Short mmCIF file of C-alpha atoms in Angstrom, two decimals:
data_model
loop_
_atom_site.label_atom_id
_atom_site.label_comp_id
_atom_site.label_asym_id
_atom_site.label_seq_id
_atom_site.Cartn_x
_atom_site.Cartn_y
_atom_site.Cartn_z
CA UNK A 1 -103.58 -49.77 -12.42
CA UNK A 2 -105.51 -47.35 -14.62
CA UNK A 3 -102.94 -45.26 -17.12
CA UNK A 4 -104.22 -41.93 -18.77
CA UNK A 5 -102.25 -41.70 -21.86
CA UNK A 6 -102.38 -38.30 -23.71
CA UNK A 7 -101.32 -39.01 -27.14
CA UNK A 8 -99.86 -35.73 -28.75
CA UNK A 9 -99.24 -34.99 -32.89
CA UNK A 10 -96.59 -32.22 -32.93
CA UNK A 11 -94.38 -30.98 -35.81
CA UNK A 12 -91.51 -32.58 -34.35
CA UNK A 13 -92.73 -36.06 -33.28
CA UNK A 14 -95.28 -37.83 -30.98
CA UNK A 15 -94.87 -37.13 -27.53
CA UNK A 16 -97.10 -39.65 -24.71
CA UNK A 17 -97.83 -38.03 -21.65
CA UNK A 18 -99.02 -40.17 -18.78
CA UNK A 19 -100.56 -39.99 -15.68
CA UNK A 20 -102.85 -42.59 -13.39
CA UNK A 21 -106.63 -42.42 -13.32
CA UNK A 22 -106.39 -39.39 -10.77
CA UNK A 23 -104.74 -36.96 -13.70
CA UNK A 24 -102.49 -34.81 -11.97
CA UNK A 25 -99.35 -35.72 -12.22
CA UNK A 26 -98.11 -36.62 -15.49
CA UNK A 27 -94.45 -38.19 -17.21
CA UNK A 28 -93.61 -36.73 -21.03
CA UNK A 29 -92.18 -39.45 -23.39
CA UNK A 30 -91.29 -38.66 -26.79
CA UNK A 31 -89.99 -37.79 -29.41
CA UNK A 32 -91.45 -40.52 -31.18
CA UNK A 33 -91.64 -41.91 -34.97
CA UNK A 34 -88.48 -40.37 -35.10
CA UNK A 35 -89.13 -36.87 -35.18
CA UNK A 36 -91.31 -36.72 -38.34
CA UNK A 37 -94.49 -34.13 -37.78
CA UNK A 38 -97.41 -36.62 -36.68
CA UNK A 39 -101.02 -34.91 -37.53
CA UNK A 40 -103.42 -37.68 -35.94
CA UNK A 41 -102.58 -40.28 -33.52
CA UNK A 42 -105.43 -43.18 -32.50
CA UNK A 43 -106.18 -46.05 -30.56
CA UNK A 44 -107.13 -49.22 -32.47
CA UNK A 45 -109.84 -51.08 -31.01
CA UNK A 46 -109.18 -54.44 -29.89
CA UNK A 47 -105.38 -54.42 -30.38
CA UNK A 48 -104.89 -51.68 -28.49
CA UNK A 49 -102.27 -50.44 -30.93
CA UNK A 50 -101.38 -47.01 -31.37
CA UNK A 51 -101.89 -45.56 -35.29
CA UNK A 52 -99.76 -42.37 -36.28
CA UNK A 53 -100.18 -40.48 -39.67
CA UNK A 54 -97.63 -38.19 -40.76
CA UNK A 55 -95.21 -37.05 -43.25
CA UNK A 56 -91.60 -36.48 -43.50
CA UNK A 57 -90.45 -33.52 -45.43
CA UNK A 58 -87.21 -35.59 -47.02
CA UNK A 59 -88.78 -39.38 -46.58
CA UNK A 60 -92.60 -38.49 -47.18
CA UNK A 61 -95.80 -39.86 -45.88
CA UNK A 62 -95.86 -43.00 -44.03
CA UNK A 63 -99.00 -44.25 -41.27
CA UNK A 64 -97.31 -45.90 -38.31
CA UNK A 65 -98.02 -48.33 -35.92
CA UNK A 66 -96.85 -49.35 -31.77
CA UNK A 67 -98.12 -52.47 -30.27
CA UNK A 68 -96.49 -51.68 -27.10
CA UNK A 69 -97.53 -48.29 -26.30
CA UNK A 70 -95.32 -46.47 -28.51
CA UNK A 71 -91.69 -48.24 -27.23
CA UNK A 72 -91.00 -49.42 -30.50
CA UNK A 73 -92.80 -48.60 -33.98
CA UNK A 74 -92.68 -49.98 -37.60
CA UNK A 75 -94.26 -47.63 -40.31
CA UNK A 76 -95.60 -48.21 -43.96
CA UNK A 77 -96.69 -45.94 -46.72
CA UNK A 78 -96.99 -49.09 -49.13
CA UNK A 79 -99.89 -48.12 -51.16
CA UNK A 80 -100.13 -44.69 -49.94
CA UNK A 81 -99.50 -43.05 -53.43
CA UNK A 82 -101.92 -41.97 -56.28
CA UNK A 83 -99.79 -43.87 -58.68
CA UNK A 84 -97.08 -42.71 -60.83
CA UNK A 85 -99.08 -41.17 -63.94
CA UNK A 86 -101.83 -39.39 -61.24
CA UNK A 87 -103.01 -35.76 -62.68
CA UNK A 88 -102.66 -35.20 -58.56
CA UNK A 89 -99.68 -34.27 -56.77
CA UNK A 90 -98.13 -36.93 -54.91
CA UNK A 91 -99.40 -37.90 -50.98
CA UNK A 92 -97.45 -35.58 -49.22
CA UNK A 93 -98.77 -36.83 -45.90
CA UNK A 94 -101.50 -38.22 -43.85
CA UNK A 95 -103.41 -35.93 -41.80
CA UNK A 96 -106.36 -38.39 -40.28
CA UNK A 97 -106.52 -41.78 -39.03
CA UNK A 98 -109.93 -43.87 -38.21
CA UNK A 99 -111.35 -47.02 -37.90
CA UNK A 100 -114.27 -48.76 -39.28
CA UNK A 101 -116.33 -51.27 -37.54
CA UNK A 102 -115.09 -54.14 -39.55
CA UNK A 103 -111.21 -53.55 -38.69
CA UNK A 104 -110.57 -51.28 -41.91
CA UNK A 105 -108.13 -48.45 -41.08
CA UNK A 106 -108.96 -45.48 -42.86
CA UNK A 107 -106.44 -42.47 -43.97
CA UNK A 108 -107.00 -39.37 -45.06
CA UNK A 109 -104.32 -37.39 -46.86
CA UNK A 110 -102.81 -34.24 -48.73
CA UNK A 111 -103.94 -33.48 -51.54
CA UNK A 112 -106.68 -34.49 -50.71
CA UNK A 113 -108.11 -38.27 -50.56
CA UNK A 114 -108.64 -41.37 -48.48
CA UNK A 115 -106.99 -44.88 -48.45
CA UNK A 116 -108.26 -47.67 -46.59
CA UNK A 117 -105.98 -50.79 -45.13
CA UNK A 118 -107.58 -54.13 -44.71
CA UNK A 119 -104.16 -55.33 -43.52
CA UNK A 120 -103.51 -53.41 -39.91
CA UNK A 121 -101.84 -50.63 -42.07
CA UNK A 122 -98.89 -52.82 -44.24
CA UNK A 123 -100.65 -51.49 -47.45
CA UNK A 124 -103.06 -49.04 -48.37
CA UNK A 125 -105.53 -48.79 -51.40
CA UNK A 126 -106.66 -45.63 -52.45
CA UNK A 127 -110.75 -45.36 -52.15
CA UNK A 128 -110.82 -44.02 -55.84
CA UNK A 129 -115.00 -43.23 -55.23
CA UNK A 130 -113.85 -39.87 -53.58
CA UNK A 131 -111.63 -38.27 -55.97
CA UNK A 132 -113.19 -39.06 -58.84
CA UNK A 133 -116.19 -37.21 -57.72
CA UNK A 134 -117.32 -34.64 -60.45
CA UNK A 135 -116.47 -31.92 -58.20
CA UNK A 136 -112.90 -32.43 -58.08
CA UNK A 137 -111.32 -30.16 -60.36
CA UNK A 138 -113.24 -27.35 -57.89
CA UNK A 139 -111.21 -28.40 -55.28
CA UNK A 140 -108.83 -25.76 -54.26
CA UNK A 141 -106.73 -25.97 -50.73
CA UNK A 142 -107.69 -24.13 -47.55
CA UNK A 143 -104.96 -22.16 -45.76
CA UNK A 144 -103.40 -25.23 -44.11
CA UNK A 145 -103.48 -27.12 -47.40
CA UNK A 146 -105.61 -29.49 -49.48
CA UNK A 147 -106.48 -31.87 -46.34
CA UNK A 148 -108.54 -34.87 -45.74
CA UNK A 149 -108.39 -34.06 -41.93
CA UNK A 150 -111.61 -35.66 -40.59
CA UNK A 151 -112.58 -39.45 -41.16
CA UNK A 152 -116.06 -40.33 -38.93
CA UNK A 153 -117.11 -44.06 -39.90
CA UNK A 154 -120.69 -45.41 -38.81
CA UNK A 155 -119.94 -46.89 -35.52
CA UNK A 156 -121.93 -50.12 -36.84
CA UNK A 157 -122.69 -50.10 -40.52
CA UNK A 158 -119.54 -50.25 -42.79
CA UNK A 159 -121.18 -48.93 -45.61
CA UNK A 160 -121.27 -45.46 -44.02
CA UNK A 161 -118.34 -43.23 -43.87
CA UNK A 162 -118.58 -39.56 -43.59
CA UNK A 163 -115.20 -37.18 -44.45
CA UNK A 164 -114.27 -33.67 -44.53
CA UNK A 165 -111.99 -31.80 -46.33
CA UNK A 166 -111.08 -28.13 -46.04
CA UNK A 167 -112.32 -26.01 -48.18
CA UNK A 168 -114.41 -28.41 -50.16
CA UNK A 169 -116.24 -30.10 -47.54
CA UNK A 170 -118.61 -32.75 -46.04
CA UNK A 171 -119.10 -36.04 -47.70
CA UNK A 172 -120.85 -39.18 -47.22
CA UNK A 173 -120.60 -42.78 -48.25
CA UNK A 174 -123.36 -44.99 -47.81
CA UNK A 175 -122.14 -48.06 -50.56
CA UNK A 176 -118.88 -48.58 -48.84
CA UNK A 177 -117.11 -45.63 -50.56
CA UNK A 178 -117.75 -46.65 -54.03
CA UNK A 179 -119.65 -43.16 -54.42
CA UNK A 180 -119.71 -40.09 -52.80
CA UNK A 181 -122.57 -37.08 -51.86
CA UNK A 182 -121.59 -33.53 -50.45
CA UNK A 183 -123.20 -32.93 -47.24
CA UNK A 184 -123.29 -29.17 -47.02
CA UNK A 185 -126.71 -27.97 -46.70
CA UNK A 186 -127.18 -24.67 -44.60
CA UNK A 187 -123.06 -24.68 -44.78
CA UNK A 188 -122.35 -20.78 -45.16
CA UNK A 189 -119.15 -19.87 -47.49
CA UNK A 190 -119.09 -16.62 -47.16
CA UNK A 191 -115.86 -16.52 -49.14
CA UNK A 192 -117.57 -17.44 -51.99
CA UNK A 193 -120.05 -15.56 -54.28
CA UNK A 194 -122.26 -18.33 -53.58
CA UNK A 195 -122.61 -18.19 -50.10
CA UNK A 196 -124.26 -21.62 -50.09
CA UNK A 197 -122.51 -23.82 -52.86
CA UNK A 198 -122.89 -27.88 -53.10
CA UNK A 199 -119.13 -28.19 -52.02
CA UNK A 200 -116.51 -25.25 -51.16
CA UNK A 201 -117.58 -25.09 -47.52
CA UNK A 202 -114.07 -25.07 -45.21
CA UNK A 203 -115.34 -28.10 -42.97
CA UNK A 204 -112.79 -27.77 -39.69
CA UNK A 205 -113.93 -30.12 -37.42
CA UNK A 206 -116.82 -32.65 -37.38
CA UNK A 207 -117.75 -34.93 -34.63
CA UNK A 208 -121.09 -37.95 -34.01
CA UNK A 209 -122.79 -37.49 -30.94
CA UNK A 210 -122.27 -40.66 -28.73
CA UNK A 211 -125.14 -43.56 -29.76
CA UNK A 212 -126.95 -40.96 -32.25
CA UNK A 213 -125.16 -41.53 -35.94
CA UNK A 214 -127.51 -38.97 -37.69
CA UNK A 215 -126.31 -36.22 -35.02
CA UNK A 216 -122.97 -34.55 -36.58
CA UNK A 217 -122.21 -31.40 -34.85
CA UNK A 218 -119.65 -29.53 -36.95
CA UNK A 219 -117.29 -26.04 -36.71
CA UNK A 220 -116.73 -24.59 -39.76
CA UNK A 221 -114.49 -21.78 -41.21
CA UNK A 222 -117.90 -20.15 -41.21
CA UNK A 223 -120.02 -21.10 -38.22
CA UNK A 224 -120.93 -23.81 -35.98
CA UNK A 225 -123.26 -26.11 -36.79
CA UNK A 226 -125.64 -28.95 -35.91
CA UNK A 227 -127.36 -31.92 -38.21
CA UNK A 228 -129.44 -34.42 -36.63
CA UNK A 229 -130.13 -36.71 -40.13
CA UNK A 230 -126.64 -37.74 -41.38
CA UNK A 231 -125.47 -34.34 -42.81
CA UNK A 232 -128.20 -34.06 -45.02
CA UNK A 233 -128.77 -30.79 -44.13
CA UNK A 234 -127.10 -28.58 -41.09
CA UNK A 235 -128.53 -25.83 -38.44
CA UNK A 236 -126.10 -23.06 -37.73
CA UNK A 237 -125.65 -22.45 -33.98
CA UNK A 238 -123.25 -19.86 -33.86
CA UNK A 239 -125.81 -17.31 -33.22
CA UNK A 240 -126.50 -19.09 -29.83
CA UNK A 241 -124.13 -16.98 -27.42
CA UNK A 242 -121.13 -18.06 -29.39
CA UNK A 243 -117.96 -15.02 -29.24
CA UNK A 244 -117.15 -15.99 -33.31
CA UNK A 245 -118.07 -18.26 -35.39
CA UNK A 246 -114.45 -19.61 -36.20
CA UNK A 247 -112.64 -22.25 -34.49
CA UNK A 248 -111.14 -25.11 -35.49
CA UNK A 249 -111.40 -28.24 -32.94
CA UNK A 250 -114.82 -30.32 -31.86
CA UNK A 251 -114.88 -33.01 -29.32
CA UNK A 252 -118.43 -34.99 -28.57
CA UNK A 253 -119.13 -36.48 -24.96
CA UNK A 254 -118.27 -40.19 -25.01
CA UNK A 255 -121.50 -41.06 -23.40
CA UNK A 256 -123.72 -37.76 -23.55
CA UNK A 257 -124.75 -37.06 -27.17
CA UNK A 258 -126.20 -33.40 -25.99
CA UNK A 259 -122.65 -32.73 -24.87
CA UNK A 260 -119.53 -31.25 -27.26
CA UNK A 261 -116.97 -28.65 -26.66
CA UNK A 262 -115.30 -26.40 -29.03
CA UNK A 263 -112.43 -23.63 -28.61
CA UNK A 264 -113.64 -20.54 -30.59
CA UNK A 265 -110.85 -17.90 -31.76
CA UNK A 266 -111.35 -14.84 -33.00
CA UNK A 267 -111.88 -15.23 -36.60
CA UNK A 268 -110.18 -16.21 -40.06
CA UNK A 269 -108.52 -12.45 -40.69
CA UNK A 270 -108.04 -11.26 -37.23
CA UNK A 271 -105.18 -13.84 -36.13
CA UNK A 272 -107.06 -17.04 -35.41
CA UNK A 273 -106.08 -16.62 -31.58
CA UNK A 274 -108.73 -16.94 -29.01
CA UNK A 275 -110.86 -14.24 -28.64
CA UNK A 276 -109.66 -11.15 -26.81
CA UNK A 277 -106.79 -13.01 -25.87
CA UNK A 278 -108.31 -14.31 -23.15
CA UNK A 279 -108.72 -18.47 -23.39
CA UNK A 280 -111.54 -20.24 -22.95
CA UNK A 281 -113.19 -23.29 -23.83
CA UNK A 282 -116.91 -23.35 -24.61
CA UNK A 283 -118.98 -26.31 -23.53
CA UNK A 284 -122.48 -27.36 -24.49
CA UNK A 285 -124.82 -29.75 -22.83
CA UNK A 286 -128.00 -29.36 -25.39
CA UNK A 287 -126.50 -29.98 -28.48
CA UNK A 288 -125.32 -26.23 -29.09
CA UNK A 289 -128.80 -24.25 -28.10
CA UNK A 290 -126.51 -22.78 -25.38
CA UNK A 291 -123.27 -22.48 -23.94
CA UNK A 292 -120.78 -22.26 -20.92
CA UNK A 293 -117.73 -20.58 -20.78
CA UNK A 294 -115.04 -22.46 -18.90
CA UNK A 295 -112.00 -20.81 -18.28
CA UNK A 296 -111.21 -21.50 -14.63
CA UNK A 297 -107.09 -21.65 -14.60
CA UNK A 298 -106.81 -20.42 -18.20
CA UNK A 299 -105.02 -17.40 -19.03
CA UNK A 300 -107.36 -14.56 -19.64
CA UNK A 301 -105.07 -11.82 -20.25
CA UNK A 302 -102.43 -11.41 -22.98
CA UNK A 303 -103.13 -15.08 -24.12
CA UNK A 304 -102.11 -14.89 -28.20
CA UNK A 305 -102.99 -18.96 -28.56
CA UNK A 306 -104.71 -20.81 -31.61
CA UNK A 307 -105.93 -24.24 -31.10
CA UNK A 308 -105.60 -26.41 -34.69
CA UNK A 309 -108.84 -28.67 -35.50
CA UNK A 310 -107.15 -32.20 -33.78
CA UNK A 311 -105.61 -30.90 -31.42
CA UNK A 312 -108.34 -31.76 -28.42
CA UNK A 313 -109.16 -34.65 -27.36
CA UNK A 314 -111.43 -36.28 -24.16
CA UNK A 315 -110.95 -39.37 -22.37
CA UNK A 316 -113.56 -42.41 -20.89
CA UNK A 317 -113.01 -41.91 -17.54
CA UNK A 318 -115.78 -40.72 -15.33
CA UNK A 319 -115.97 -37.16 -14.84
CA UNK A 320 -114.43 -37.19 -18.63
CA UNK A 321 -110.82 -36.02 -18.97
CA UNK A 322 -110.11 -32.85 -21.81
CA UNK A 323 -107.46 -31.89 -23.02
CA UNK A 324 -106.06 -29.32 -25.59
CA UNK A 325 -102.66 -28.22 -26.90
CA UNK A 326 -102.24 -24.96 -28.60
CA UNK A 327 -99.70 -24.22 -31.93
CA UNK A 328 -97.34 -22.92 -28.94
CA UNK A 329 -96.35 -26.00 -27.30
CA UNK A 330 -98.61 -25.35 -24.31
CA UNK A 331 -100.42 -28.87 -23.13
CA UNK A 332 -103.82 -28.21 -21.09
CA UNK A 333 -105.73 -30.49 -18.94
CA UNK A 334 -109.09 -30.80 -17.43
CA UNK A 335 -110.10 -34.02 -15.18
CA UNK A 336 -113.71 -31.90 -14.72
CA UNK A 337 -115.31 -32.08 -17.97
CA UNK A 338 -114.20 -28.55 -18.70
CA UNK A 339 -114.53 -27.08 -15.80
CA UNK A 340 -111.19 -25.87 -14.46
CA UNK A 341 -107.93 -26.54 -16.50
CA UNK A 342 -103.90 -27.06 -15.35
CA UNK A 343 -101.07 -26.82 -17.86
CA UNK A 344 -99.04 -29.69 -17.94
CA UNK A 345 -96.27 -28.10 -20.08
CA UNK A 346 -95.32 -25.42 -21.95
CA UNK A 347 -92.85 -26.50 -23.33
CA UNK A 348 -93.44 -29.19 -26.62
CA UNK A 349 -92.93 -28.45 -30.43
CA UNK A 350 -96.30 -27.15 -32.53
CA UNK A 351 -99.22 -29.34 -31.26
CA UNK A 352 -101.16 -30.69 -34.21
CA UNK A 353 -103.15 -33.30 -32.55
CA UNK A 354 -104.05 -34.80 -28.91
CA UNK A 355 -105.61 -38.43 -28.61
CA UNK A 356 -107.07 -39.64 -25.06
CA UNK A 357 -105.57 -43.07 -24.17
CA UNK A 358 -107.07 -45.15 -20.66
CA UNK A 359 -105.57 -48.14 -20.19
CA UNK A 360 -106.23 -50.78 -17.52
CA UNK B 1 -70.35 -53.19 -57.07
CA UNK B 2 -71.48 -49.93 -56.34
CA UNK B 3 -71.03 -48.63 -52.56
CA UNK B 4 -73.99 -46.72 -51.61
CA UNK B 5 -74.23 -44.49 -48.31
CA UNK B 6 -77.40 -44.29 -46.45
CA UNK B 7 -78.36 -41.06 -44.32
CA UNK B 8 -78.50 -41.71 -40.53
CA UNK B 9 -82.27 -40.32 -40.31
CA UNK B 10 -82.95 -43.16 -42.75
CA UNK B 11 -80.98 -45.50 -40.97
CA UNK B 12 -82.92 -44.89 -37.95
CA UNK B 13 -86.18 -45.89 -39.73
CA UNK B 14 -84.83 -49.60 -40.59
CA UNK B 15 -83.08 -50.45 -37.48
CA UNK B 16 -80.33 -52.58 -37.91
CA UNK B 17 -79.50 -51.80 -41.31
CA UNK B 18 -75.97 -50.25 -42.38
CA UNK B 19 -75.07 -47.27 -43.63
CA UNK B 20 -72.79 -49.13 -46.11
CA UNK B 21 -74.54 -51.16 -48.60
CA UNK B 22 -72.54 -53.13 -51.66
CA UNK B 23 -75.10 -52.53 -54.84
CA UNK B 24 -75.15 -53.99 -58.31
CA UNK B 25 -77.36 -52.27 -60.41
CA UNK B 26 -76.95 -50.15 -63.44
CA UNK B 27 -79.17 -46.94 -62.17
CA UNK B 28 -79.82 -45.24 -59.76
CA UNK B 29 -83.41 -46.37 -59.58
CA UNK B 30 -82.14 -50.24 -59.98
CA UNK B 31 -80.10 -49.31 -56.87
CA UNK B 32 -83.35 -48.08 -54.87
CA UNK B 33 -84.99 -51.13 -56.15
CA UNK B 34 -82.38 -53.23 -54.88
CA UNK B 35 -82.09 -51.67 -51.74
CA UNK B 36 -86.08 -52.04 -51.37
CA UNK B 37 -85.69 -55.81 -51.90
CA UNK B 38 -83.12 -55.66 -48.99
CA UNK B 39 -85.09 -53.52 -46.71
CA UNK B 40 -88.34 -53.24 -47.88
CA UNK B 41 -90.35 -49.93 -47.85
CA UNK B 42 -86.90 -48.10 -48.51
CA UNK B 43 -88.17 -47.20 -52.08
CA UNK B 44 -90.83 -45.37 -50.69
CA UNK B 45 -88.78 -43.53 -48.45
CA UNK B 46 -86.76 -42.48 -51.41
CA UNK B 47 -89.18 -42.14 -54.56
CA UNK B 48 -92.10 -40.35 -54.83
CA UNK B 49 -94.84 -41.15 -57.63
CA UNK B 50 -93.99 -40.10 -61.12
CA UNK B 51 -91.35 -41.92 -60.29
CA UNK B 52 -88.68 -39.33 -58.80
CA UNK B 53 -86.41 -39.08 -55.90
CA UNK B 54 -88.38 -36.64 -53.58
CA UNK B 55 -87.97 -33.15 -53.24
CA UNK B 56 -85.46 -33.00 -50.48
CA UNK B 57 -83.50 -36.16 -50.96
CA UNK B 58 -80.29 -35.42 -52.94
CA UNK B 59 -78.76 -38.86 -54.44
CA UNK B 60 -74.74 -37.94 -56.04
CA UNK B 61 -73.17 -40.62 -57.95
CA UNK B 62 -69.55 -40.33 -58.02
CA UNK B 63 -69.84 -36.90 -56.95
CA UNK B 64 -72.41 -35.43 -59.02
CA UNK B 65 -76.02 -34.67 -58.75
CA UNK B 66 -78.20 -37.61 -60.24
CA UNK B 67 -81.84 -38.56 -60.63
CA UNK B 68 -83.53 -42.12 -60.88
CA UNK B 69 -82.23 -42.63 -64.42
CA UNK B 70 -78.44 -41.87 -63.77
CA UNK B 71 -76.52 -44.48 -64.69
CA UNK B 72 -74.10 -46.33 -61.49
CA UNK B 73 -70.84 -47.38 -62.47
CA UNK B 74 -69.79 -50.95 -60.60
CA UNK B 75 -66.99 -48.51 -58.48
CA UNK B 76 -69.04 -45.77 -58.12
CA UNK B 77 -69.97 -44.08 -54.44
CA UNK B 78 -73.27 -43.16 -54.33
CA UNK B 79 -74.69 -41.26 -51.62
CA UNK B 80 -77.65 -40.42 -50.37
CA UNK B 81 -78.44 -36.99 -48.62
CA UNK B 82 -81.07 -36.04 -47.09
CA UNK B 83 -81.40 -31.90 -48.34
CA UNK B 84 -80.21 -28.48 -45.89
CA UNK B 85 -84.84 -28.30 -45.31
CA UNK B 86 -86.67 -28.01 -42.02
CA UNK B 87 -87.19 -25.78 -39.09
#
């Protein structure tokens, strides 16, 4: 029998939430990994085994791993440090998880930088390419933090990674991570003198389209925008019908590269809820030229929710399953594509991330 | 040897360990090391890079407040507790 597994990242713990293929009925299961605030969960291919990065504020960062669908867990942070004479802080936790072609797990971390595990995630080596890039001492932290929060590999050549981090932005690999370019072009920081700088651009959220690798559609801190060769340079979109051009979460079609959605809020200095207070989230099916407004069973009165940038995920299933959770505990569910949404529960700690699980 | 006395929320990341643990070593940071050759990844748990004991993990020898480089007496209590932090 099908499962739909929502895998959720709160301050408090992991929390599964299943249902069958129909979606409408769903079982809560947590707290896992003990409690400790989990920013990304994911699936590994092939295994099937469930990744979750976090940090503990007394025992630190540690990535950990379920081969039985989160029953029982064993965690490592072996590796996971900039050594003991680092000018850096030290890893304070991981905030992104991913997967390269070859088997590699990738991390992504505060401050800022990304290890890689050849070994299913017993030890980690730090990808040194990234941090010693010349911009580094510019690097300053966003408001959640100096964060590594988005890892998107090439889905078939390992020598292409692409990460974001807040407030300094886009970069891409293309040696493996030895080296590293910004990929910020027609990035707006309006926060900055500057308003186009090589790096400083808050990067929120970036996502490939499904089967096109140059297509990146990203939301930004200022703007949402579109790049159809690799990052090299980026369209802004939020112009096209868009009620701000801040938001934090992306999430591309798993089949339809013309298809994303996003959940605008209101701005950076007006509260970062969603617009008007009334929720919504906004769906494109030509790559951001225009958009729909689905709010069918969202509250659209009085509705003081923010959405953080991992916290919505989709499933495979066929019409595609979405699903959000807000920094209120509140769960959302749509087995439409968008199109009209059902709380599962109001009730969990701060969401910080929701992964899409279908098991057969 | 020195009797050390693990925190429950670390006890509930190594499961089947004790809270009790009979430790010969001269520091407190040959005591982590110790204990990370008995349960390994428990130094990480404990130390942070420099090294130090991280932010919010109190270690008292024989009572008193200690870092990595306190010395551990062979009838010493040492205890490990996790700090009053969270929310």
């Amino acid at each position: 029998m099908t499962r739909a597994i929502l895998l959720v990242g709160t301050a408090k713990g992991a929390f599964f939430v299943e249902s069958d293929a129909q979606r409408r009925a769903w079982d809560i299961r947590g707290p896992l990994c003990e409690g400790w605030p989990i920013h990304d969960l994911i699936v590994e291919p092939g295994s099937g085994a469930i990744l979750a990065g976090g940090g503990s504020p007394w025992y630190g960062p540690a990535v950990w791993r379920s081969e039985d669908l989160g029953t029982s867990w064993t965690h490592s942070s072996s590796g996971l440090t900039y050594g003991d004479g680092a000018a850096s802080d030290p890893v304070a936790t991981v905030w992104s998880l991913a997967t390269t072609p070859d088997g590699t797990i990738l991390a992504g971390v505060e401050p800022a930088g990304l290890f890689r595990s050849t070994d299913r995630g017993a030890t980690w080596e730090h990808v040194s390419g990234l941090t010693e890039h010349e911009s580094r001492p510019t690097w300053e932290p966003g408001a959640g933090g100096l964060i590594l929060h988005t890892i998107v590999p090439h889905p078939t050549d390992t020598s292409r990674t692409w990460v974001g981090i807040s407030a300094v932005g886009v970069f891409e690999s293309r040696d493996g991570g030895t080296t590293w370019e910004p990929r910020n072009s027609g990035v707006r920081a309006d926060f900055n003198p500057d308003p186009y700088p090589i790096t400083g651009q808050c990067v929120h959220k970036f996502a490939m389209a499904a089967g096109e690798p140059e297509t990146l559609y990203q939301q930004n801190h200022c703007g949402m925008y579109r790049s159809t060769d690799g990052g090299l340079t980026w369209t802004d979109l939020s112009a096209n019908g868009l009620p701000s051009d801040f938001g934090f979460p992306l999430v591309a079609h798993p089949r339809d590269p013309k298809t994303f959605w996003i959940i605008p809020l209101n701005g950076a200095d007006r509260g970062r809820f969603v617009p008007d207070a009334s929720a919504a989230v906004w769906k494109t099916e030509d790559r951001g030229d225009t958009w729909q407004r689905l709010d069918d069973g969202l509250p659209q009165h009085d509705a003081y929710t923010t959405v953080l940038r991992e916290a919505m995920a989709r499933d495979t299933l066929d019409p595609v399953g979405v699903a959000f959770g807000t920094k209120s505990g509140q769960l959302w569910h749509s087995r439409d594509e968008g199109g009209s949404w059902e709380r599962i529960t109001a009730d969990l700690p701060e969401i910080w991330a929701v992964e899409s699980l279908v098991v057969d | 040897m020195a009797t050390v006395l693990l925190p429950r929320s670390l006890l509930e990341l190594f499961p089947g360990v004790e809270r009790r643990q009979l430790v010969d070593g001269a520091t407190v940071d040959a005591v982590v090391s110790v204990l990370d050759a008995r349960v390994p990844g428990m130094r990480d748990r404990l130390v942070e890079a420099g090294p130090r004991l991280r932010p919010h993990i109190n270690v008292f020898v024989a009572g008193e407040p200690a870092d990595l480089d306190t010395p551990v007496g062979p009838d010493d209590t040492v205890h490990v507790i996790p700090a009053v932090s969270g929310g």
